mmCIF file with all atom_site columns, C-alpha atoms in Angstrom:
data_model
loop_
_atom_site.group_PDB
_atom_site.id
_atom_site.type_symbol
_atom_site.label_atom_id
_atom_site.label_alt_id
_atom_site.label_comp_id
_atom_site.label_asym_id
_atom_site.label_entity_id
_atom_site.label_seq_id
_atom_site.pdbx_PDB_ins_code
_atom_site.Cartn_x
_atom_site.Cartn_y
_atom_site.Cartn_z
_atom_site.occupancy
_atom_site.B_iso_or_equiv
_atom_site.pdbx_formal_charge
_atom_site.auth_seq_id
_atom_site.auth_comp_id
_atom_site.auth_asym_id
_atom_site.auth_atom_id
_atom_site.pdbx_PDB_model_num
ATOM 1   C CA . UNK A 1 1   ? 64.748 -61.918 22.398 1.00 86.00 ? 1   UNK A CA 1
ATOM 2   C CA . UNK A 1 2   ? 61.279 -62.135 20.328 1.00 92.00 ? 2   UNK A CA 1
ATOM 3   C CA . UNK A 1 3   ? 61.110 -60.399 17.409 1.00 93.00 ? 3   UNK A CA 1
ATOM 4   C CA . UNK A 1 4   ? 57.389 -59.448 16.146 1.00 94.00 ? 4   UNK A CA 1
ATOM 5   C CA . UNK A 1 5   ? 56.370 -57.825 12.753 1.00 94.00 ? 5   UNK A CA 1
ATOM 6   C CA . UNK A 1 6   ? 54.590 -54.790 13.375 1.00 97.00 ? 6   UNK A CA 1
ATOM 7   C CA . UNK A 1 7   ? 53.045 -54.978 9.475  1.00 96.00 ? 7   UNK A CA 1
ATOM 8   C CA . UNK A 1 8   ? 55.474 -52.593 8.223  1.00 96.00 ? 8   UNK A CA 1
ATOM 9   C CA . UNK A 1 9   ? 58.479 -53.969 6.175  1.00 93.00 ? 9   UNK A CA 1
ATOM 10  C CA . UNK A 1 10  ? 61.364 -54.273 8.027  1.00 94.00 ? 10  UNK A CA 1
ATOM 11  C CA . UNK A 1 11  ? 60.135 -52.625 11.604 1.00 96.00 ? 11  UNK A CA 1
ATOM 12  C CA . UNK A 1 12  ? 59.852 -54.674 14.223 1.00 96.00 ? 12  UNK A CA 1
ATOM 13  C CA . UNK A 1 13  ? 59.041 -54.667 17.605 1.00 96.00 ? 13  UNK A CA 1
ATOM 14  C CA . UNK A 1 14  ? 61.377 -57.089 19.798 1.00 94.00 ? 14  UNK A CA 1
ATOM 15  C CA . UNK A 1 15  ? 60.350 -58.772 23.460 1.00 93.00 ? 15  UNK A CA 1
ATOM 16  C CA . UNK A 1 16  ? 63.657 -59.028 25.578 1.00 84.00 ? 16  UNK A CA 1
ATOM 17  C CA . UNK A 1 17  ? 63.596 -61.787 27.741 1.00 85.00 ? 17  UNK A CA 1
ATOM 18  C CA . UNK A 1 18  ? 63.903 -60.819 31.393 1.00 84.00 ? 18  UNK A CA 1
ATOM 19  C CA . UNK A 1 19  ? 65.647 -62.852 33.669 1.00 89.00 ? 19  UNK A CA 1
ATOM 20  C CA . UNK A 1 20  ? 64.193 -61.818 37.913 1.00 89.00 ? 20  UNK A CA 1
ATOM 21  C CA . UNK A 1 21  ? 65.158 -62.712 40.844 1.00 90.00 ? 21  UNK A CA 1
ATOM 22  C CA . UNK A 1 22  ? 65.123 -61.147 44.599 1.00 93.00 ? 22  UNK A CA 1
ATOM 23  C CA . UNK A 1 23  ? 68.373 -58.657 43.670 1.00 92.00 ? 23  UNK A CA 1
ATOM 24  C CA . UNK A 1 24  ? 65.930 -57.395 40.333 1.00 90.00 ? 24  UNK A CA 1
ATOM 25  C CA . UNK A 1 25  ? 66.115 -58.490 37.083 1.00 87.00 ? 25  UNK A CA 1
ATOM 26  C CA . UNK A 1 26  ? 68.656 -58.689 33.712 1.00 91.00 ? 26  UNK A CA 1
ATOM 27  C CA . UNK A 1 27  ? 68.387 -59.176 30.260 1.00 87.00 ? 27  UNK A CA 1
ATOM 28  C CA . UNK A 1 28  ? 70.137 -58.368 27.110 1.00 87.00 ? 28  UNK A CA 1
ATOM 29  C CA . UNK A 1 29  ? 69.019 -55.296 25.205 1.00 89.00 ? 29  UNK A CA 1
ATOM 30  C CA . UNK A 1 30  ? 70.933 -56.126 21.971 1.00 90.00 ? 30  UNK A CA 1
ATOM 31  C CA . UNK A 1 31  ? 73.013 -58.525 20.651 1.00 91.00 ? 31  UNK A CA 1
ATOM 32  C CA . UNK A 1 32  ? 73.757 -57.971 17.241 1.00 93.00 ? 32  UNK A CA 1
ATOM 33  C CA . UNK A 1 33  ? 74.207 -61.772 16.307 1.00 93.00 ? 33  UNK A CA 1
ATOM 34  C CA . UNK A 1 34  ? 70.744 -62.574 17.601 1.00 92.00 ? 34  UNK A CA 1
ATOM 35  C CA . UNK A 1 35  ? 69.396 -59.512 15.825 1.00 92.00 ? 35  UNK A CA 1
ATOM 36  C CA . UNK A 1 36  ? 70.637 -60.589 12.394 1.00 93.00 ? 36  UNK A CA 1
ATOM 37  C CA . UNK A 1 37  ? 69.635 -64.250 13.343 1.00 93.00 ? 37  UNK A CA 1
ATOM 38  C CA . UNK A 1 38  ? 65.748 -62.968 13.666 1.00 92.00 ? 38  UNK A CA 1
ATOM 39  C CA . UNK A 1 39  ? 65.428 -60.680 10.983 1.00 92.00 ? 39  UNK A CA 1
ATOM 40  C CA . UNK A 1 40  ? 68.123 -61.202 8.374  1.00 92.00 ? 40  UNK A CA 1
ATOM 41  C CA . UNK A 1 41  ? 69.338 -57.387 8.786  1.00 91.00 ? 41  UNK A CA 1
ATOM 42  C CA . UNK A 1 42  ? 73.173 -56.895 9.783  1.00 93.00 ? 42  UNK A CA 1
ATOM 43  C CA . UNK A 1 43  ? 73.164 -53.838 11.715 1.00 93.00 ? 43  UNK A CA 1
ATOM 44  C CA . UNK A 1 44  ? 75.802 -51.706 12.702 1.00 95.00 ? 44  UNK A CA 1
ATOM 45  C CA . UNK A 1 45  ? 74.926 -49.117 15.450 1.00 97.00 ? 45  UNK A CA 1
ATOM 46  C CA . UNK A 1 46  ? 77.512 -46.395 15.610 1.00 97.00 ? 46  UNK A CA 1
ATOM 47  C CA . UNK A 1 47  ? 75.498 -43.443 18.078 1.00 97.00 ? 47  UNK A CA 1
ATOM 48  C CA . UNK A 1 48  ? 73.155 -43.725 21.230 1.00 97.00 ? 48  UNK A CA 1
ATOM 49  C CA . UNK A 1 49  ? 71.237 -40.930 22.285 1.00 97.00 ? 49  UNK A CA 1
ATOM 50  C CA . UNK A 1 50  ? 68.983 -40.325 25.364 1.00 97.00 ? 50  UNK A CA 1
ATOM 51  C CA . UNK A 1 51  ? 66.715 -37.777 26.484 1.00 98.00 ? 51  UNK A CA 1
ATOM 52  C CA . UNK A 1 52  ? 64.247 -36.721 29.587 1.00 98.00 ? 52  UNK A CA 1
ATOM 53  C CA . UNK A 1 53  ? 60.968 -35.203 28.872 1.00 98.00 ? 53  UNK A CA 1
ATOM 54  C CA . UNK A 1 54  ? 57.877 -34.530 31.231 1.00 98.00 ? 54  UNK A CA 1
ATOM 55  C CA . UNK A 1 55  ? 54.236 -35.258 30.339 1.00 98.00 ? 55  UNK A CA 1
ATOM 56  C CA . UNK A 1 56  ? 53.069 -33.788 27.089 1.00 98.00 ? 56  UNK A CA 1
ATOM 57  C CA . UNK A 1 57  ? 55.979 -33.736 25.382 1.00 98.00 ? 57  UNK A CA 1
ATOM 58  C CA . UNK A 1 58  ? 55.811 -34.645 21.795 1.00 98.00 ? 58  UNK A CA 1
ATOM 59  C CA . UNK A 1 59  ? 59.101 -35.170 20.184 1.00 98.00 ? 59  UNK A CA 1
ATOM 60  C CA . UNK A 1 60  ? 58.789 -35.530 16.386 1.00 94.00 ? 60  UNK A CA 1
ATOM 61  C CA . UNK A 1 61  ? 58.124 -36.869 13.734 1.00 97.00 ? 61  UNK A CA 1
ATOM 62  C CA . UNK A 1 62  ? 61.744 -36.958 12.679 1.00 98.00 ? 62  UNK A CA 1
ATOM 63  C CA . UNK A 1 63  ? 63.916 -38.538 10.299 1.00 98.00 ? 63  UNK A CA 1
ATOM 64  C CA . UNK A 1 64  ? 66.921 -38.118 8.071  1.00 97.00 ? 64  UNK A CA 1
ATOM 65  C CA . UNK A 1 65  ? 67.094 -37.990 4.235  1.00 95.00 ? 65  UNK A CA 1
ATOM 66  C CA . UNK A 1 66  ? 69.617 -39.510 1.737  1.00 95.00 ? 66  UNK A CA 1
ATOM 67  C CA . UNK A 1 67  ? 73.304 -40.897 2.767  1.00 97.00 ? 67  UNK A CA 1
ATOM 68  C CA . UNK A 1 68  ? 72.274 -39.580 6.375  1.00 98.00 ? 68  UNK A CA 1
ATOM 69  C CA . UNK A 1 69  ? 69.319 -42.179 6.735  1.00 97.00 ? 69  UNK A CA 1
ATOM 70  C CA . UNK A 1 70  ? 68.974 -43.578 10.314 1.00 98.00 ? 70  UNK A CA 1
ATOM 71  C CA . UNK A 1 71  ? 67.509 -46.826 11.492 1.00 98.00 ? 71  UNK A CA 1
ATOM 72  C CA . UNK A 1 72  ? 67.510 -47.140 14.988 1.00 98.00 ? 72  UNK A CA 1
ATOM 73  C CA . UNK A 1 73  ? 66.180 -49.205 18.362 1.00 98.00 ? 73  UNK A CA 1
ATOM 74  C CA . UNK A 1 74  ? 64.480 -47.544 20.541 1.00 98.00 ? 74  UNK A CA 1
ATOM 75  C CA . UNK A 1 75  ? 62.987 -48.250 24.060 1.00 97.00 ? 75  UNK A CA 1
ATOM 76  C CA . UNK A 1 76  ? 61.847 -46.327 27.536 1.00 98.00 ? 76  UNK A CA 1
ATOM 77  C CA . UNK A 1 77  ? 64.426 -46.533 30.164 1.00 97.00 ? 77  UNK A CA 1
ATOM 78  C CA . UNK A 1 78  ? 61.717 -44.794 32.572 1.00 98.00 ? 78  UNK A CA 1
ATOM 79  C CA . UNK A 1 79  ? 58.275 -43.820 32.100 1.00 98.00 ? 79  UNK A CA 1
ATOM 80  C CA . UNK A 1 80  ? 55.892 -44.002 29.429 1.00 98.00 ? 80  UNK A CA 1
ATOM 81  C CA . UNK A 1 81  ? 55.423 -43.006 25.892 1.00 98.00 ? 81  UNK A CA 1
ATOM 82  C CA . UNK A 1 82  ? 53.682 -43.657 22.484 1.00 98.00 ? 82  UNK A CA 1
ATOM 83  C CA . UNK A 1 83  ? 56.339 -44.677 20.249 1.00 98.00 ? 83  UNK A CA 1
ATOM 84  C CA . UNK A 1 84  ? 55.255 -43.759 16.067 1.00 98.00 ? 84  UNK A CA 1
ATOM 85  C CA . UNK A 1 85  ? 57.162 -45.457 12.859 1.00 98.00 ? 85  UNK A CA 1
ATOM 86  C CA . UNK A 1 86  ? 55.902 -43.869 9.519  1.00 98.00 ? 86  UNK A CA 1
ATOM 87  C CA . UNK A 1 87  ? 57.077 -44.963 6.082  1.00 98.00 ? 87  UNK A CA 1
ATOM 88  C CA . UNK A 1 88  ? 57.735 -42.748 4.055  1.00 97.00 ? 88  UNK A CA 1
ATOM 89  C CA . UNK A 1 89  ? 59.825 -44.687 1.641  1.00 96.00 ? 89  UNK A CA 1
ATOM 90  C CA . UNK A 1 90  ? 58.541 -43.577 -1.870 1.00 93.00 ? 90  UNK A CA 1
ATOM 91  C CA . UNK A 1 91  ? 57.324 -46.824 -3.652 1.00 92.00 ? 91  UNK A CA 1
ATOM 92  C CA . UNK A 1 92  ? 56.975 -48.874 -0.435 1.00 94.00 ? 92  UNK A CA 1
ATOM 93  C CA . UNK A 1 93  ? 53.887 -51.231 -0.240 1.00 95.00 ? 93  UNK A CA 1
ATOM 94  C CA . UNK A 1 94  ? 53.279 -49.858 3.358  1.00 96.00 ? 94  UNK A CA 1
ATOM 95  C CA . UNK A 1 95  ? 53.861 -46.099 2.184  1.00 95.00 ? 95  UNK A CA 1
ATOM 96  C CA . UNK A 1 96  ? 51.979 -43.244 4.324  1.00 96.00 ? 96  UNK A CA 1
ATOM 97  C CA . UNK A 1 97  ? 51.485 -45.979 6.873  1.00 97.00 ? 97  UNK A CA 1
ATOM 98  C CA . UNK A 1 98  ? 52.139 -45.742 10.664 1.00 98.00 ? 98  UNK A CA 1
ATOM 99  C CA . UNK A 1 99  ? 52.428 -47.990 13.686 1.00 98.00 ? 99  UNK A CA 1
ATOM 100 C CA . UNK A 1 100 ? 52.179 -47.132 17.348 1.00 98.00 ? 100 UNK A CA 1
ATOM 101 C CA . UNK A 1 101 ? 52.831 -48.949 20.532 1.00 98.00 ? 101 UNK A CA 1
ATOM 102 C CA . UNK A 1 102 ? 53.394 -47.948 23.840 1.00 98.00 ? 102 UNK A CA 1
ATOM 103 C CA . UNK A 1 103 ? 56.720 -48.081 25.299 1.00 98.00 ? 103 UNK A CA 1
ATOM 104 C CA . UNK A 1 104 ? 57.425 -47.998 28.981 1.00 97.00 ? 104 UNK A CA 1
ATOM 105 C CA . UNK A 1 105 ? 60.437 -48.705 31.471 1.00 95.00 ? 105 UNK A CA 1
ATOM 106 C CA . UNK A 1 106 ? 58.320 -51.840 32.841 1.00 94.00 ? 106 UNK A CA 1
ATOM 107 C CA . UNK A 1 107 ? 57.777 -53.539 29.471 1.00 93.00 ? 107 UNK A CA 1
ATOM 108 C CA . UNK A 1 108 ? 61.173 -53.541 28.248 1.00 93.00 ? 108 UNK A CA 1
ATOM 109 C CA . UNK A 1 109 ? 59.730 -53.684 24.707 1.00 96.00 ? 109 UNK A CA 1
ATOM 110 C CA . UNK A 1 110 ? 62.148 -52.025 22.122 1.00 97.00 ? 110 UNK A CA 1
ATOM 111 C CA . UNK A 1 111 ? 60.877 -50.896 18.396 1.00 98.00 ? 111 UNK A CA 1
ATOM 112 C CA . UNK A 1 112 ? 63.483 -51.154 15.540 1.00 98.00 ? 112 UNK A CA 1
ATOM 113 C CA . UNK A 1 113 ? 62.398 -48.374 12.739 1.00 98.00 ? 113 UNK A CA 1
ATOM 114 C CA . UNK A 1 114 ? 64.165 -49.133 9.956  1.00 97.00 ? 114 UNK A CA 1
ATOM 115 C CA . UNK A 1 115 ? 65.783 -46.223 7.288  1.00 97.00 ? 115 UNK A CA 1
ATOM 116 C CA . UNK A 1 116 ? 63.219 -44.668 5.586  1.00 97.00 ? 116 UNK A CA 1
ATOM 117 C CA . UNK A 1 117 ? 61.158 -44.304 8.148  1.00 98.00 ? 117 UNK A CA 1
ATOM 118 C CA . UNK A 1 118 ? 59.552 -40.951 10.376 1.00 98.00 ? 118 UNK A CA 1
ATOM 119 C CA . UNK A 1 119 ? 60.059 -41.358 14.018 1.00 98.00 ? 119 UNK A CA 1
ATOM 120 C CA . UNK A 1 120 ? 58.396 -39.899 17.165 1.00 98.00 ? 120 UNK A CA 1
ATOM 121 C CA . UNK A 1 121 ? 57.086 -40.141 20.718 1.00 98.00 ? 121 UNK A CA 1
ATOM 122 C CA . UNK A 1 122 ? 54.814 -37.893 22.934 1.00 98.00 ? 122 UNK A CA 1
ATOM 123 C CA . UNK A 1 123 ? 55.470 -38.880 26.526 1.00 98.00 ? 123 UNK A CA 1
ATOM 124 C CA . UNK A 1 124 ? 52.036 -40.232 28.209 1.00 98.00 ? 124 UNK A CA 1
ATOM 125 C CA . UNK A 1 125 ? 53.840 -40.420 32.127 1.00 98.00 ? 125 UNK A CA 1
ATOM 126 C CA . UNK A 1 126 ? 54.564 -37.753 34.446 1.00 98.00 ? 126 UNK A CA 1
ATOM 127 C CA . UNK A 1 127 ? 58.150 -37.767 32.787 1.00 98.00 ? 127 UNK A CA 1
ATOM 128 C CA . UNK A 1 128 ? 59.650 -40.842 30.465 1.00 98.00 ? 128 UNK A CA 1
ATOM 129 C CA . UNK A 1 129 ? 63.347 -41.603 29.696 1.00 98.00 ? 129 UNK A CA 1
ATOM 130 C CA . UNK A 1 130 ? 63.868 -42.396 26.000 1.00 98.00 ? 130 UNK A CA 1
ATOM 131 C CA . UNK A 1 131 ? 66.926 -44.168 24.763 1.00 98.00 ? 131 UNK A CA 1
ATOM 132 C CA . UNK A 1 132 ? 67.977 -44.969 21.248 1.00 97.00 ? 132 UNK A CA 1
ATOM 133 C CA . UNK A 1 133 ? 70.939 -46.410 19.436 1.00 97.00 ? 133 UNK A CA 1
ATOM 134 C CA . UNK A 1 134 ? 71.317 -45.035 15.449 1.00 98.00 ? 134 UNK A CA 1
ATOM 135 C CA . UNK A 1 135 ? 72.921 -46.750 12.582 1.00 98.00 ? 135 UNK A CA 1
ATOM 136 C CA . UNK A 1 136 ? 74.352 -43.591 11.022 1.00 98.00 ? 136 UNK A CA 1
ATOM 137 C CA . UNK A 1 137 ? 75.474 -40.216 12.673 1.00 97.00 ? 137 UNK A CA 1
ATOM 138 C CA . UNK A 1 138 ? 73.192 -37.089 12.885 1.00 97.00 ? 138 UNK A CA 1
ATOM 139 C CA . UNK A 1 139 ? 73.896 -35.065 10.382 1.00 97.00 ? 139 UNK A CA 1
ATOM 140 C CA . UNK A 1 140 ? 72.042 -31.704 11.122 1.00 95.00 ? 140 UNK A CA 1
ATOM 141 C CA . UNK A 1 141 ? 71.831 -30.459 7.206  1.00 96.00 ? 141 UNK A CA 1
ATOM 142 C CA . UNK A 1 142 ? 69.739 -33.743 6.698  1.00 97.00 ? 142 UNK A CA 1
ATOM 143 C CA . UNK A 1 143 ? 67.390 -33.519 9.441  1.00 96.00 ? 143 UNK A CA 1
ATOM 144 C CA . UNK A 1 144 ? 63.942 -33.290 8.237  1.00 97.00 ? 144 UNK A CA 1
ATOM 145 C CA . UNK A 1 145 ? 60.536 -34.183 9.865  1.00 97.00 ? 145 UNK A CA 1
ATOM 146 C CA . UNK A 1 146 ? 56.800 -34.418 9.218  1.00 97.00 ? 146 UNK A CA 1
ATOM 147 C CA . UNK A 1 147 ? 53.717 -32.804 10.745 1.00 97.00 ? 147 UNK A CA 1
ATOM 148 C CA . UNK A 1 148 ? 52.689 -34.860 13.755 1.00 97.00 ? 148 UNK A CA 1
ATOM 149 C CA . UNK A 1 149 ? 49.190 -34.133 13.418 1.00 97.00 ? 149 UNK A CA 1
ATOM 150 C CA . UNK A 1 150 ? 48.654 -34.619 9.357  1.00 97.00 ? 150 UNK A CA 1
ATOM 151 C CA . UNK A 1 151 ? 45.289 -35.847 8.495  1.00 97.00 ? 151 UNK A CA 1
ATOM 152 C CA . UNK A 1 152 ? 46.595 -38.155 6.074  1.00 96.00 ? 152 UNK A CA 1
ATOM 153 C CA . UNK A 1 153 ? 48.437 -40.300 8.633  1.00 97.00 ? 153 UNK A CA 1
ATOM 154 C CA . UNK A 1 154 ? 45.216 -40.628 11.499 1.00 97.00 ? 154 UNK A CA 1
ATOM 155 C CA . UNK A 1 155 ? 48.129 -40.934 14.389 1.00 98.00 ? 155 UNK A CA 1
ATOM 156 C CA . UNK A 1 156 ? 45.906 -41.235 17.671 1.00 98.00 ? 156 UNK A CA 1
ATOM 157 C CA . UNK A 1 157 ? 48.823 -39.316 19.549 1.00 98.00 ? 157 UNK A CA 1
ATOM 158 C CA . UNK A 1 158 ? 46.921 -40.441 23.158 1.00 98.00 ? 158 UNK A CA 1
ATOM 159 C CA . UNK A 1 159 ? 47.331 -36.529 24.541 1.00 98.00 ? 159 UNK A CA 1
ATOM 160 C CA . UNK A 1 160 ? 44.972 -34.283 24.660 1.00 97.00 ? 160 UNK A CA 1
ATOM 161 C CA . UNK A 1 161 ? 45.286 -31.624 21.648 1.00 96.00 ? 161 UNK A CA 1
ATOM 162 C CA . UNK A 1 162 ? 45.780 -28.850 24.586 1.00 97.00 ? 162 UNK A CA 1
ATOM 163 C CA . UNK A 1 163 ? 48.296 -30.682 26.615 1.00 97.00 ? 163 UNK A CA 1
ATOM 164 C CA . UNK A 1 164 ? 50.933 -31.509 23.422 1.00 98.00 ? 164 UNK A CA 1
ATOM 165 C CA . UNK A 1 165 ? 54.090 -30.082 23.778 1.00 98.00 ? 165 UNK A CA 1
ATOM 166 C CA . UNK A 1 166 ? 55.944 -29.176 20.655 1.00 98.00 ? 166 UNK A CA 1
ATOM 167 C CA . UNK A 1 167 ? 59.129 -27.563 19.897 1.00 97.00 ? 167 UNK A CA 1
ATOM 168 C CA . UNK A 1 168 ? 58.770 -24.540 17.593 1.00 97.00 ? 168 UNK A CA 1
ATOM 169 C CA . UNK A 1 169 ? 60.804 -26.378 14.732 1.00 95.00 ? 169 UNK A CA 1
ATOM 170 C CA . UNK A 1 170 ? 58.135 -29.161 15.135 1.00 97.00 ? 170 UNK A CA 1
ATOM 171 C CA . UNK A 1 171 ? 55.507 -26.830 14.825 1.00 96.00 ? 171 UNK A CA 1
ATOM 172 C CA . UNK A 1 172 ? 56.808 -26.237 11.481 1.00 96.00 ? 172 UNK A CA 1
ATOM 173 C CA . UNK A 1 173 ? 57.070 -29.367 9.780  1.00 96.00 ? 173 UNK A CA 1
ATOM 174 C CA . UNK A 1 174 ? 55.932 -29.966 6.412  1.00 97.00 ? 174 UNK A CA 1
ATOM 175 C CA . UNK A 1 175 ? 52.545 -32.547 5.308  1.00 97.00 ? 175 UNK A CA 1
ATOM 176 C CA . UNK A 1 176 ? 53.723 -36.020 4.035  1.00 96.00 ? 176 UNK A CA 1
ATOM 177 C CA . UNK A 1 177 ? 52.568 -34.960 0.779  1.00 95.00 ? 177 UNK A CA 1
ATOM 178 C CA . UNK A 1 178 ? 55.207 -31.704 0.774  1.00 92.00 ? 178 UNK A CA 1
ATOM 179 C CA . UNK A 1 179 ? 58.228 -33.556 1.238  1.00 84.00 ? 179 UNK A CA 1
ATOM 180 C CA . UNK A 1 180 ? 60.506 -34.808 -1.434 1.00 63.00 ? 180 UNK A CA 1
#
């Protein structure tokens, strides 16, 4: 496991270490001890969640206020996507910033977005398997989320405008600058 800054405090992007031979490959995903040993954060995932979504697709961006924060790892089991971290924790030298980097089932590249932090993906492959393990529950009274497209974040979502896929509550998220 390699564990790379991504110039946001406390989200990383981490390189698993793939082991091949002629039967396939292995490596670890996680190990918590490792984790802690590379970036000083003792985490305690309690919830994993998966979904499937076809081309298009834009799932966010998503996060979850107060005692329901989330941090969480996230990685493409199949497919393709362009994973976004935005922090939006008030005070933070990196405030209003984002990073992107695209995921797939081939790299094996995981992002860790820490709490405080806006999450989402839009699906660049025919379809894309997303996986993610969450340091807190979902709490659905917390749930909150941003506009994906806000001018004051620039995200280059790699889609074009007409082929983004949004749910109707994501059509309805709020600026940056609206939320509390």
């Amino acid at each position: 496991m390699k564990v790379e800054s991504t110039g946001l405090e406390g989200c990383y992007l981490i390189r698993d270490t793939l082991f091949n031979d002629g039967r396939g490959y292995f490596f670890e995903s996680y190990n918590q001890k490792r984790f802690f040993e590379l970036t000083g954060m003792d985490i305690s995932f309690v919830q994993d969640n998966q979904s499937k979504s076809s081309y298009g697709v834009l799932r966010g961006l998503h996060f979850q206020e107060g005692e329901h924060a989330q941090a969480k790892l996230v990685r493409v089991l199949e497919g393709e996507v362009l994973d976004v971290a935005v922090d939006i924790r008030k005070g933070s030298s990196t405030f209003g910033r984002h990073f992107s980097v695209v995921l797939s089932g081939d790299s094996h590249t995981q992002l860790y977005v820490p709490r405080g932090f806006a999450h989402g993906f839009a699906v660049l492959s025919r379809e894309a398997v997303f996986f993610y393990k969450c340091d807190n529950f979902y709490n659905k009274a917390a749930e909150k989320g941003i506009q994906y497209n806000d001018p004051a974040l620039g995200i280059d979502w790699r889609l074009p405008v007409e082929s983004i896929i949004l749910s109707e509550k994501d059509r309805q998220n709020p600026l940056l600058s609206s939320i509390g």
